[in-house]
Tab-separated table of C-alpha atoms in Angstrom:
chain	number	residue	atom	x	y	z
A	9	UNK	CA	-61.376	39.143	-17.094
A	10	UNK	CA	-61.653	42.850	-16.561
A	11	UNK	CA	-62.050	42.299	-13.156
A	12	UNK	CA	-58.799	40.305	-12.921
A	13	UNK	CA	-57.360	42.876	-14.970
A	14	UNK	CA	-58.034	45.357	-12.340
A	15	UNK	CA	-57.057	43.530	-9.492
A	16	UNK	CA	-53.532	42.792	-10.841
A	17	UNK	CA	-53.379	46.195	-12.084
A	18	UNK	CA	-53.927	47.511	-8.911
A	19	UNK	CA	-51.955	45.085	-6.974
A	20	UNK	CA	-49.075	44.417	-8.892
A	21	UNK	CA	-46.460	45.876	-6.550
A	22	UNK	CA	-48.023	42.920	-3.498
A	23	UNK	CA	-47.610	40.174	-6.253
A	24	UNK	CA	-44.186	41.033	-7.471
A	25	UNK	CA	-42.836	41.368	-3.901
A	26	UNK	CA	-44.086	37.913	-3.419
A	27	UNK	CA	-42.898	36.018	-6.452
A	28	UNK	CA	-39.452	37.502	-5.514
A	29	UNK	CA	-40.059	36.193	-1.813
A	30	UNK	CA	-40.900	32.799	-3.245
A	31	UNK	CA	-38.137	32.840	-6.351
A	32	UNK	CA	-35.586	34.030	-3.397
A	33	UNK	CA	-37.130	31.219	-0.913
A	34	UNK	CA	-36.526	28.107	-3.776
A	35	UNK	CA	-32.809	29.410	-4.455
A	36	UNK	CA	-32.229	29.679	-0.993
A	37	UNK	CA	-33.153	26.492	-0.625
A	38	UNK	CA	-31.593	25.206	-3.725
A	39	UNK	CA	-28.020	26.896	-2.693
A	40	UNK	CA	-28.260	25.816	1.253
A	41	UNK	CA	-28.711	21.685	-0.258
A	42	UNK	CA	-25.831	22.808	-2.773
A	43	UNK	CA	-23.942	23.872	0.206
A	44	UNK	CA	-25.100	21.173	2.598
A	45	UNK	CA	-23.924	18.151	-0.369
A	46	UNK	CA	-20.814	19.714	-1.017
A	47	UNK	CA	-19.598	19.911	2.899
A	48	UNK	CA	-20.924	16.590	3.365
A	49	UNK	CA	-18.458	15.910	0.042
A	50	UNK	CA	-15.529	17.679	1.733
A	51	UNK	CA	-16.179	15.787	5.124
A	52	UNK	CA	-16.201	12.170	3.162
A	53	UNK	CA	-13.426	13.516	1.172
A	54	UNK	CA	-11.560	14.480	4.752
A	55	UNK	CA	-12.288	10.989	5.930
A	56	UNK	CA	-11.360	8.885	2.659
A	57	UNK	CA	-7.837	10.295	3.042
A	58	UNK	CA	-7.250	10.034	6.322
A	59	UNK	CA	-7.960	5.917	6.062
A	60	UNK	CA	-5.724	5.888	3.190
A	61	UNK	CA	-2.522	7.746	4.797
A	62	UNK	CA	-3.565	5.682	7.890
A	63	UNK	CA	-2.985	3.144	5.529
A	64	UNK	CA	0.054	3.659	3.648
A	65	UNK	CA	1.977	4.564	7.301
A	66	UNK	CA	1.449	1.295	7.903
A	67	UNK	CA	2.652	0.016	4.971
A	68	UNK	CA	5.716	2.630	4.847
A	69	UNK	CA	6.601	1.024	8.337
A	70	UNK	CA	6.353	-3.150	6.997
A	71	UNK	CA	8.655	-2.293	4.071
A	72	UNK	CA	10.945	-0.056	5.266
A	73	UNK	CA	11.158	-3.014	8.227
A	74	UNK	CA	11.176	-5.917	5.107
A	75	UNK	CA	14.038	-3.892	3.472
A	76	UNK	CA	16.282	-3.827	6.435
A	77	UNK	CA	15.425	-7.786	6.558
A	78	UNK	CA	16.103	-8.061	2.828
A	79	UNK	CA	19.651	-5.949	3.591
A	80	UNK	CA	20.640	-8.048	6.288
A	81	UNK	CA	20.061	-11.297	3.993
A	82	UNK	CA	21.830	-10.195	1.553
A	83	UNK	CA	24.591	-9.846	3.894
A	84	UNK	CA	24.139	-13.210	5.500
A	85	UNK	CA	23.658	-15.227	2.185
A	86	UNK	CA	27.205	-13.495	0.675
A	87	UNK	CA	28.547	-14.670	3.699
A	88	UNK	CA	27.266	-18.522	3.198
A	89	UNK	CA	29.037	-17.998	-0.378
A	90	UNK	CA	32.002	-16.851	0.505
A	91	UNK	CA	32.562	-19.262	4.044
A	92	UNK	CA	33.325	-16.507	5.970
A	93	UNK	CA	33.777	-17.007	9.226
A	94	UNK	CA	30.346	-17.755	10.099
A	95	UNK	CA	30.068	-20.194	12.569
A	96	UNK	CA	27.599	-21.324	15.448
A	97	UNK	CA	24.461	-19.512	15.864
A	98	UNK	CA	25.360	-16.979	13.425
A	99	UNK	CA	25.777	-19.486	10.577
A	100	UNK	CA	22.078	-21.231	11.859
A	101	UNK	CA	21.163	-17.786	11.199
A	102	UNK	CA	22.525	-17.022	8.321
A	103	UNK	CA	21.122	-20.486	6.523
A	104	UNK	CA	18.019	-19.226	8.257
A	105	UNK	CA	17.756	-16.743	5.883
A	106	UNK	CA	18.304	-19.078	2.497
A	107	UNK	CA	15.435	-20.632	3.459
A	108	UNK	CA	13.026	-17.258	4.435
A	109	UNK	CA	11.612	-15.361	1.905
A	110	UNK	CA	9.705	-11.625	2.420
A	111	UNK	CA	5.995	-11.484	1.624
A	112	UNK	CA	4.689	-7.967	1.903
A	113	UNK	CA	0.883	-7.278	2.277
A	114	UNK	CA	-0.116	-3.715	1.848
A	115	UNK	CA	-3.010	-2.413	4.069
A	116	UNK	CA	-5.737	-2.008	1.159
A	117	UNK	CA	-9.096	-0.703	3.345
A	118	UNK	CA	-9.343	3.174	1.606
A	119	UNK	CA	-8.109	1.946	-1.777
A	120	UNK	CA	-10.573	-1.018	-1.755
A	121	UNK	CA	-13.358	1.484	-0.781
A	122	UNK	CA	-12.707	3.416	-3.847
A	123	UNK	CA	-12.485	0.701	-5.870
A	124	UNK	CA	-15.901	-0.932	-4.565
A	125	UNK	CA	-17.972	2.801	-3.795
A	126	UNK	CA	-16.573	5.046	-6.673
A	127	UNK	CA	-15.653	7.581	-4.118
A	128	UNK	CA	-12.478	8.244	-6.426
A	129	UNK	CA	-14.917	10.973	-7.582
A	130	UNK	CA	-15.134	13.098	-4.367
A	131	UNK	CA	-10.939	13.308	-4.391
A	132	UNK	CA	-10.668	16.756	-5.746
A	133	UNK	CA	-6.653	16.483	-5.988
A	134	UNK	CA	-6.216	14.457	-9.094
A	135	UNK	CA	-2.949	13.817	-8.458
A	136	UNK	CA	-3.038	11.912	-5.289
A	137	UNK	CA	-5.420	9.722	-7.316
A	138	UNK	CA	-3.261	9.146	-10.182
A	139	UNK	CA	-0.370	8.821	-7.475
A	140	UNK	CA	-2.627	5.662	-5.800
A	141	UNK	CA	-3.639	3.973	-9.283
A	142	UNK	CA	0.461	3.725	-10.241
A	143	UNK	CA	1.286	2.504	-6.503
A	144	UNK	CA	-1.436	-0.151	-6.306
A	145	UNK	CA	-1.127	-0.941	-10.190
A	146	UNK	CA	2.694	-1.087	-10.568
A	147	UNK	CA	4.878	-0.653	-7.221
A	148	UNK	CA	2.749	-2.259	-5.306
A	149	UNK	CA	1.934	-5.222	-8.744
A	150	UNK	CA	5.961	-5.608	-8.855
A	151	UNK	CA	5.681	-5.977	-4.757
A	152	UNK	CA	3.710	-9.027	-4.929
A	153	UNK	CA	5.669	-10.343	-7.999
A	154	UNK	CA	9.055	-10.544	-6.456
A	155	UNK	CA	7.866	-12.000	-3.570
A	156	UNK	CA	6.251	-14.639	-5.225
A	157	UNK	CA	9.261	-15.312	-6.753
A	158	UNK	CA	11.298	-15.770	-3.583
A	159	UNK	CA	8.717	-17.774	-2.078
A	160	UNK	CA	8.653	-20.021	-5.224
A	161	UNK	CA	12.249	-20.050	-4.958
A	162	UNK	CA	12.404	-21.099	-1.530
A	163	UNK	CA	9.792	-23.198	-1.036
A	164	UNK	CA	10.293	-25.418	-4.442
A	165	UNK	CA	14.384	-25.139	-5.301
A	166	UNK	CA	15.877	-23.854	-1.970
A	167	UNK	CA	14.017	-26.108	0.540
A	168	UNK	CA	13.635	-29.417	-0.937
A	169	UNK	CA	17.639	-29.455	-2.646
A	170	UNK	CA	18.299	-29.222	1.257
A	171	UNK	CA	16.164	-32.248	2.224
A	172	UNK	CA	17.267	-34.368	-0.472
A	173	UNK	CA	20.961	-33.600	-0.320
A	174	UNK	CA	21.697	-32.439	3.347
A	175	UNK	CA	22.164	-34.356	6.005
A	176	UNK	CA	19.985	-35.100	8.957
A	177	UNK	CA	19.802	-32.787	11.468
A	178	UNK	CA	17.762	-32.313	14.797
A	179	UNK	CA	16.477	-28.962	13.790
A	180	UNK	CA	14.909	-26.468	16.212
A	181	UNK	CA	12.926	-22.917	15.969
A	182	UNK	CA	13.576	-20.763	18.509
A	183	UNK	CA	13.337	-16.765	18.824
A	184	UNK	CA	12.392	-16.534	15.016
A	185	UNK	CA	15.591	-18.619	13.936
A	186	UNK	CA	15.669	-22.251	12.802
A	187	UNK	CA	18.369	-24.106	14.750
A	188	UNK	CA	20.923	-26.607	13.451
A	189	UNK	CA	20.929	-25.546	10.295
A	190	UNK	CA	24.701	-24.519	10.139
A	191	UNK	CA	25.588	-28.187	9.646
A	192	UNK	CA	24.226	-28.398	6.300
A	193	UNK	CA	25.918	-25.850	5.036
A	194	UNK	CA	28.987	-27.155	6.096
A	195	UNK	CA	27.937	-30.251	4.477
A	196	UNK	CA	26.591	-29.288	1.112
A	197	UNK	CA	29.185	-25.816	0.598
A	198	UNK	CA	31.467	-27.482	-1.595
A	199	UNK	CA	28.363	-28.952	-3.987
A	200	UNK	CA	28.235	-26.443	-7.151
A	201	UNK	CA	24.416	-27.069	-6.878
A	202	UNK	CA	24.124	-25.631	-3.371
A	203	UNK	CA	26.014	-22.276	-3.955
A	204	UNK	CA	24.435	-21.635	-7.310
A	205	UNK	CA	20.443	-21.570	-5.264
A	206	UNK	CA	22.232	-19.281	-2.443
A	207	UNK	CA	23.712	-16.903	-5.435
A	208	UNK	CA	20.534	-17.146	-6.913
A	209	UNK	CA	18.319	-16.354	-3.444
A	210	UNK	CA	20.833	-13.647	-3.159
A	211	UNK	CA	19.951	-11.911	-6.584
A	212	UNK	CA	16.290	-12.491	-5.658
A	213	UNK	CA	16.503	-10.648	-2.606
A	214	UNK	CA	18.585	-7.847	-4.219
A	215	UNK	CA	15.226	-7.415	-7.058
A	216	UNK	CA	12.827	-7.305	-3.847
A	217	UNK	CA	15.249	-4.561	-2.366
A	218	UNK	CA	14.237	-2.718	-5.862
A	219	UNK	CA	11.030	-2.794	-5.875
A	220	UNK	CA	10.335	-2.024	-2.237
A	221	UNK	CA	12.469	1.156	-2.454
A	222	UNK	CA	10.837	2.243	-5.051
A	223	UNK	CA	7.650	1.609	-3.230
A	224	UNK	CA	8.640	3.279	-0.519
A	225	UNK	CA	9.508	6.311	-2.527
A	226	UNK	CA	6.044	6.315	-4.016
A	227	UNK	CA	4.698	5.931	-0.270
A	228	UNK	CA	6.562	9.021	1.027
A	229	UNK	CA	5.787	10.801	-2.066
A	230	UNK	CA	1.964	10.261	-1.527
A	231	UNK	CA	1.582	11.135	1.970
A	232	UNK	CA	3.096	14.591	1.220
A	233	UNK	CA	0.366	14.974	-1.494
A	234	UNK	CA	-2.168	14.003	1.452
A	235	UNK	CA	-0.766	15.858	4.098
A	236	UNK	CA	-1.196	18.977	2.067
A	237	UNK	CA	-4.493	17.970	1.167
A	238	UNK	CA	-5.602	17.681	5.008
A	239	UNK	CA	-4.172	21.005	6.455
A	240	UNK	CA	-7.560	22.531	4.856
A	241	UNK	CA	-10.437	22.338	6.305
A	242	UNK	CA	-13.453	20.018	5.192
């Protein structure tokens, strides 16, 4: 023990410089993992947003393309209510539309890989979270809803009054429009029934036209939030 005591009495200045070599070693280790985990964080981060304003671009583009489809419908079916004019091809086209309903699907890869990884947690801007949850939760929830109800519309009022009360006709599809379709309008247009489901198609089309601006609004909203966020570096 004295012997010890002399040793490290003697060499005290050697062991201190090398508990501070090996305390400075494990926090320079400790601080280069730190640093190494949280670039590899910023890097995921860097890539998690890109896929999601990949994303939403996309779906920016389909609605703002649905809502000029929805305004031109709108158009078309006020037309078929108020006989005006329409005859020919524009008329197939316009009865086209009372039997087309909008059915937007939103590009869901970066939001499903939050959902399913919990990578949520490396977005650092809270805000273009809580901007996602109220898009996918409510604009893009109220999305789905209306068109559901147009398709519904269509496909189990609009459609089948049409078969059962309109006349035969050799329809055709051609270029996106369905052919022949102006003679049962002029057939059914003076049947209460048959104007009431084209007012009604109209007023769905007018609640899509609602809920995809405001989507869109949302959209262009978000990607200013994430372009922001990507001018820094990872």
């Amino acid at each position: 023990m004295h012997r010890l005591k002399r040793v490290v009495a003697r060499d005290w200045p050697r062991f201190l410089i090398e508990l501070v070599i090996v305390v400075s070693g494990i926090s320079i280790s400790f601080a280069f993992q730190d640093w190494r985990e949280a670039t590899r964080a910023r890097s995921e981060e860097h890539r998690l947003l890109r896929t999601i304003e990949s994303d939403l671009q996309v779906d920016q583009r389909y609605l703002k393309t649905y809502l000029e489809m929805l305004e031109r419908g709108h158009e078309q079916l006020g037309s078929l209510l108020t006989k005006n004019g329409l005859e020919g091809k524009e008329l197939d086209v316009a009865m086209d539309q009372a039997i087309s309903y909008a059915d937007f699907k939103p590009m869901t890869v970066g939001w499903k890989e939050l959902e399913q990884t919990g990578a949520s947690g490396l977005i650092r801007d809270k805000m273009i979270l809580g901007e996602l949850i109220i898009l996918h939760g409510q604009c893009y929830a109220a999305c789905a809803e209306w068109g559901r109800i147009n398709r519904d519309f269509v496909l189990q009022r609009m459609i089948p009054y049409i078969d059962e009360h309109g006349p035969f006709v050799e329809a055709s599809f051609e270029s996106g429009v369905t052919g022949g379709m102006g003679v049962i309008h002029q057939a059914l247009f003076e049947q209460v029934q048959f104007r009431n489901l084209i007012r009604t198609n109209r007023l769905f089309r007018q609640g899509q036209q609602a809920v995809y601006g405001v989507a869109v609004e949302k959209l262009e909203a978000i990607q200013k939030l994430l372009q922001k966020a990507l001018r820094s570096p990872p």
